[in-house]
mmCIF file of C-alpha atoms in Angstrom:
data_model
loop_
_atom_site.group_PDB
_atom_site.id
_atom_site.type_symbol
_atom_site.label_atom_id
_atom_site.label_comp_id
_atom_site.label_asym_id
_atom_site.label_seq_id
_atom_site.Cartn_x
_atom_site.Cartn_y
_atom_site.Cartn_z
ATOM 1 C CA UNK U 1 100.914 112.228 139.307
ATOM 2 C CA UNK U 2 100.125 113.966 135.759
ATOM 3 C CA UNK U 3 104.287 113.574 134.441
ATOM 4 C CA UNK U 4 103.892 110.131 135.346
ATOM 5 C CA UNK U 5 100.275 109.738 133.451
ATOM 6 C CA UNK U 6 102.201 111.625 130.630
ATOM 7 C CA UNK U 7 105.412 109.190 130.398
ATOM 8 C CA UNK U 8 102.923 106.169 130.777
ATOM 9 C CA UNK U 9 101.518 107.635 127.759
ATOM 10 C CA UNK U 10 104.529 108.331 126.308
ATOM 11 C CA UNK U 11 105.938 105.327 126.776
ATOM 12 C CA UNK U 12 102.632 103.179 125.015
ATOM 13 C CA UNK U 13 101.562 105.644 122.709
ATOM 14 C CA UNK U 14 101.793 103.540 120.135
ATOM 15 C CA UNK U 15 99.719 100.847 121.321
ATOM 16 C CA UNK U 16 97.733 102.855 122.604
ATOM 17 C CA UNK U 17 97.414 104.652 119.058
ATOM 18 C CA UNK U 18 96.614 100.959 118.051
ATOM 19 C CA UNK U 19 93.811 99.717 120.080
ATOM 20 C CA UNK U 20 91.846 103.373 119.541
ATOM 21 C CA UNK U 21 92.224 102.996 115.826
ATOM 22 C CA UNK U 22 91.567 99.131 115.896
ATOM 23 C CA UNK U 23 88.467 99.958 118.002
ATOM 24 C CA UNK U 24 87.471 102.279 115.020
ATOM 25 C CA UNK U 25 88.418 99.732 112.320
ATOM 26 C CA UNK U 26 86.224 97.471 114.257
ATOM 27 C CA UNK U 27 83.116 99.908 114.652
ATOM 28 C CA UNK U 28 83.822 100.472 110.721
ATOM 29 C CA UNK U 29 84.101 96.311 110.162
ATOM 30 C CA UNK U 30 80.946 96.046 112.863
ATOM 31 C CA UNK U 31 79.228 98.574 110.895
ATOM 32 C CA UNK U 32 79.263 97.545 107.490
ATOM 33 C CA UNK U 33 78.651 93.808 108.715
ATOM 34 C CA UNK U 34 75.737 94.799 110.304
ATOM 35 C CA UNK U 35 74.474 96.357 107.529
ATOM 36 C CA UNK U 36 75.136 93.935 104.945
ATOM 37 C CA UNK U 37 73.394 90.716 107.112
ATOM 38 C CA UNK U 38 70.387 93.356 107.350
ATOM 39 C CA UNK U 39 70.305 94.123 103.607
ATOM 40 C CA UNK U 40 71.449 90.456 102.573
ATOM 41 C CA UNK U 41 68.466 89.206 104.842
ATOM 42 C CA UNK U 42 65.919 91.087 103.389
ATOM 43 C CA UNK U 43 67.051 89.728 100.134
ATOM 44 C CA UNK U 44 68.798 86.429 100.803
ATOM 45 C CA UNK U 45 68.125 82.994 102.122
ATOM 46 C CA UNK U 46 71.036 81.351 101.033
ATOM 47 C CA UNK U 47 72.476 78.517 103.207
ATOM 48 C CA UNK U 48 74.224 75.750 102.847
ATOM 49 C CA UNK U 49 75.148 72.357 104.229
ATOM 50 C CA UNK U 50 79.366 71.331 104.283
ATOM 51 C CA UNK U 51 80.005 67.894 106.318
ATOM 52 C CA UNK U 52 76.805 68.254 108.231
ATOM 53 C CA UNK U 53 77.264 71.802 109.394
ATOM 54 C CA UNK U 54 74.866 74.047 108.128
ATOM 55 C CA UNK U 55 76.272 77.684 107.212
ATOM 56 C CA UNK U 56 74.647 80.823 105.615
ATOM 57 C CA UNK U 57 75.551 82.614 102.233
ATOM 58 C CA UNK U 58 74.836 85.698 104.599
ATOM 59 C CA UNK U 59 76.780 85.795 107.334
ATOM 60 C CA UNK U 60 79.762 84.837 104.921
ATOM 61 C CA UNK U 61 79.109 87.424 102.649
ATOM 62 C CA UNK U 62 78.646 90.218 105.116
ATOM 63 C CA UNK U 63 81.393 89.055 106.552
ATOM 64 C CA UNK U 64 83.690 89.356 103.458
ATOM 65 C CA UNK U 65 82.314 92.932 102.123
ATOM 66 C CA UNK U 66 82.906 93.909 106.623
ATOM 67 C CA UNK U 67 86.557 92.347 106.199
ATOM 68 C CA UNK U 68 87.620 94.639 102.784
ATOM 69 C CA UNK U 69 86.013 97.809 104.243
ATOM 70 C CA UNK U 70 88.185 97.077 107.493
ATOM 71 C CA UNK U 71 91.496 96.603 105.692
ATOM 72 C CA UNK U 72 91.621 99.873 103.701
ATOM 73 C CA UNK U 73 90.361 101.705 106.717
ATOM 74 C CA UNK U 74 92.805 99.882 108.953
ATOM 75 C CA UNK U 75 95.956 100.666 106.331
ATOM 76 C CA UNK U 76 95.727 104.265 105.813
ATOM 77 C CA UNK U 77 95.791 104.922 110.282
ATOM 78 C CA UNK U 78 98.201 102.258 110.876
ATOM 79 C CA UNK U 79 100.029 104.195 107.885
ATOM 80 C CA UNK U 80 99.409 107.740 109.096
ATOM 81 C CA UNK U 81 98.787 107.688 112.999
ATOM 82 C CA UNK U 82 100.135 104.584 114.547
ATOM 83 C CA UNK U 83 102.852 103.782 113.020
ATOM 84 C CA UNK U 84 103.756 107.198 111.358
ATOM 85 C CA UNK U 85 104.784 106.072 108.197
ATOM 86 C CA UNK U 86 104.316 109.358 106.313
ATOM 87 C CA UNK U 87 105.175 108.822 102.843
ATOM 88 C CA UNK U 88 102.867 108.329 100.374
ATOM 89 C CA UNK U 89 105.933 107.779 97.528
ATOM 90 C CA UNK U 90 105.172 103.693 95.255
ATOM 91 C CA UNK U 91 108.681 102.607 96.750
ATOM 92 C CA UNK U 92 107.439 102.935 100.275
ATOM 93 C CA UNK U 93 103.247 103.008 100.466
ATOM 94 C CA UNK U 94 103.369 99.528 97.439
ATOM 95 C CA UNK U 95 105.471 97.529 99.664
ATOM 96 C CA UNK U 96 103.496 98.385 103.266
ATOM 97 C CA UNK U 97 100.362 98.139 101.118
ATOM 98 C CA UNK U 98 101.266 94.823 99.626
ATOM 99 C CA UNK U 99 102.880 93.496 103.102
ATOM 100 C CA UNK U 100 99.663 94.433 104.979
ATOM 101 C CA UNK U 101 96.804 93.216 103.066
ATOM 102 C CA UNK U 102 98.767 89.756 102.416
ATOM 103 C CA UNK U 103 98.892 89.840 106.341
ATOM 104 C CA UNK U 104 95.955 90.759 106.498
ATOM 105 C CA UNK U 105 94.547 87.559 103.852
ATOM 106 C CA UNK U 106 96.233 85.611 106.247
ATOM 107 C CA UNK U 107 94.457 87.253 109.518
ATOM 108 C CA UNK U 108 91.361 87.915 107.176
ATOM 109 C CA UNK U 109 91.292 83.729 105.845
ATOM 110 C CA UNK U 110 91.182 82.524 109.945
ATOM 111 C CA UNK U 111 88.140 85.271 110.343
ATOM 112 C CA UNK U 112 86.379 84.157 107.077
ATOM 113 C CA UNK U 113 86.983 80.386 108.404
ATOM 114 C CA UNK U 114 86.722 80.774 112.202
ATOM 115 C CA UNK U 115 83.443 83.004 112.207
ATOM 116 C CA UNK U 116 81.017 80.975 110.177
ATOM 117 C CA UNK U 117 82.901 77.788 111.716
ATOM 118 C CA UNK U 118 82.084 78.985 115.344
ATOM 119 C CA UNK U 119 78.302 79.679 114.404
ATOM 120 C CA UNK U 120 78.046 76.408 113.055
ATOM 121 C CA UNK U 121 79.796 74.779 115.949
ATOM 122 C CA UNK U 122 77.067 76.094 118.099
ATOM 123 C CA UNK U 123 78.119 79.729 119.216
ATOM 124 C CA UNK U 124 75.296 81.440 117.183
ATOM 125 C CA UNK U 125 73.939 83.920 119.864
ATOM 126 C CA UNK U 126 73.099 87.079 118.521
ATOM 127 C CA UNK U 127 74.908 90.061 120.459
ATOM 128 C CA UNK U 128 73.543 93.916 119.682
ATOM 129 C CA UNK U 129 71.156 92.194 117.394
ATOM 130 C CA UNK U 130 73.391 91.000 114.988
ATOM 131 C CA UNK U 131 73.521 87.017 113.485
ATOM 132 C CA UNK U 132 76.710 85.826 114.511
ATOM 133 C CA UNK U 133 77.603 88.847 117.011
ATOM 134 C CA UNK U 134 79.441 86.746 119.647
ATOM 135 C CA UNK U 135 81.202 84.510 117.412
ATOM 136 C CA UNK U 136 82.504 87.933 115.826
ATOM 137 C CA UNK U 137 83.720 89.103 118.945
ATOM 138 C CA UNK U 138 85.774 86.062 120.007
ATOM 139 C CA UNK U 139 87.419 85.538 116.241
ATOM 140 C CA UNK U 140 87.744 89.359 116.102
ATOM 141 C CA UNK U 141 89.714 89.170 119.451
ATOM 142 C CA UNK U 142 92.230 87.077 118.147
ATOM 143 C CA UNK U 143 92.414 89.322 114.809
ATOM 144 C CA UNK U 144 93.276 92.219 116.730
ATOM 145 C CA UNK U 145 96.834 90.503 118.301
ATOM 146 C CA UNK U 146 97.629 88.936 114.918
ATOM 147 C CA UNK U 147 97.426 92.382 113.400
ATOM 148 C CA UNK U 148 99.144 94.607 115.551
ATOM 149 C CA UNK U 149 102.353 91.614 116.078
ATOM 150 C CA UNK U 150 102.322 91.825 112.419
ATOM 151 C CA UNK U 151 102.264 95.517 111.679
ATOM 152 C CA UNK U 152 105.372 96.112 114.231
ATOM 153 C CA UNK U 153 107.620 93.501 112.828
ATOM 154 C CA UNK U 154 106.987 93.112 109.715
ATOM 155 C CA UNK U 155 105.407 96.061 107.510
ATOM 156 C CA UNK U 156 105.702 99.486 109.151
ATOM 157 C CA UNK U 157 109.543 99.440 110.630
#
């Protein structure tokens, strides 16, 4: 019963390398979100009207300062401990670097759409107290698979 525990293991170590460190980039992308819509909203009341929708400065902001805290977080364990791409030399860590975050613009542009887009299409409920907690989730959902199908193909081979 343990070998076979251990070659399951084995066998999906990598992914399961992934979804621990992705759950930690997304307590560190929860974390600083939900610190910058409590800061922003002592301090802010921006919002803002696009086609009818109403959005707010906030949730886009906090979302945006959550997003770059995420990536560099996210880069250096995909680097290190998923992916075990060791070296730290420009030929090798400039390309990955350069390859991930312009996957991750890509990834990062649907969440900085898709968040405040849900919200305004209705899905506002707060979840764990934070402004646009459920719309997170789904987006961030979505993220996650976009991320990891990236990082195997196409910047840590």
């Amino acid at each position: 019963m343990l070998d076979q525990i251990k070659k399951c293991i084995e066998k999906y170590q990598e992914i399961i390398l992934y979804l621990f460190w992705g759950g930690m980039t997304t307590i560190v992308n929860w974390g600083s979100y939900s610190l910058c819509t409590v800061l922003l909203n002592r301090h802010s009341g921006l919002h803002f009207s696009i086609m009818g929708m109403e959005f707010s400065g906030t949730i886009i902001i906090a979302n945006l300062i959550s997003w770059v805290c995420a990536v560099l977080f996210a880069f250096v364990t995909n680097k290190l401990w998923v992916f075990h791409s060791k070296s730290w030399k420009i030929e090798t860590a400039l390309p990955e670097f350069v390859k991930f975050v312009s996957t991750r613009l890509i990834t990062g542009g649907m969440e900085m759409i898709a968040v405040p887009l849900v919200v305004a299409l209705g899905l506002n409920q707060m979840l764990f107290g934070i402004d646009g907690g459920l719309a997170k989730v789904i987006v961030s959902i979505v993220v996650v698979l976009l991320n990891y199908i990236s990082s195997k193909l196409f910047i840590f081979k």
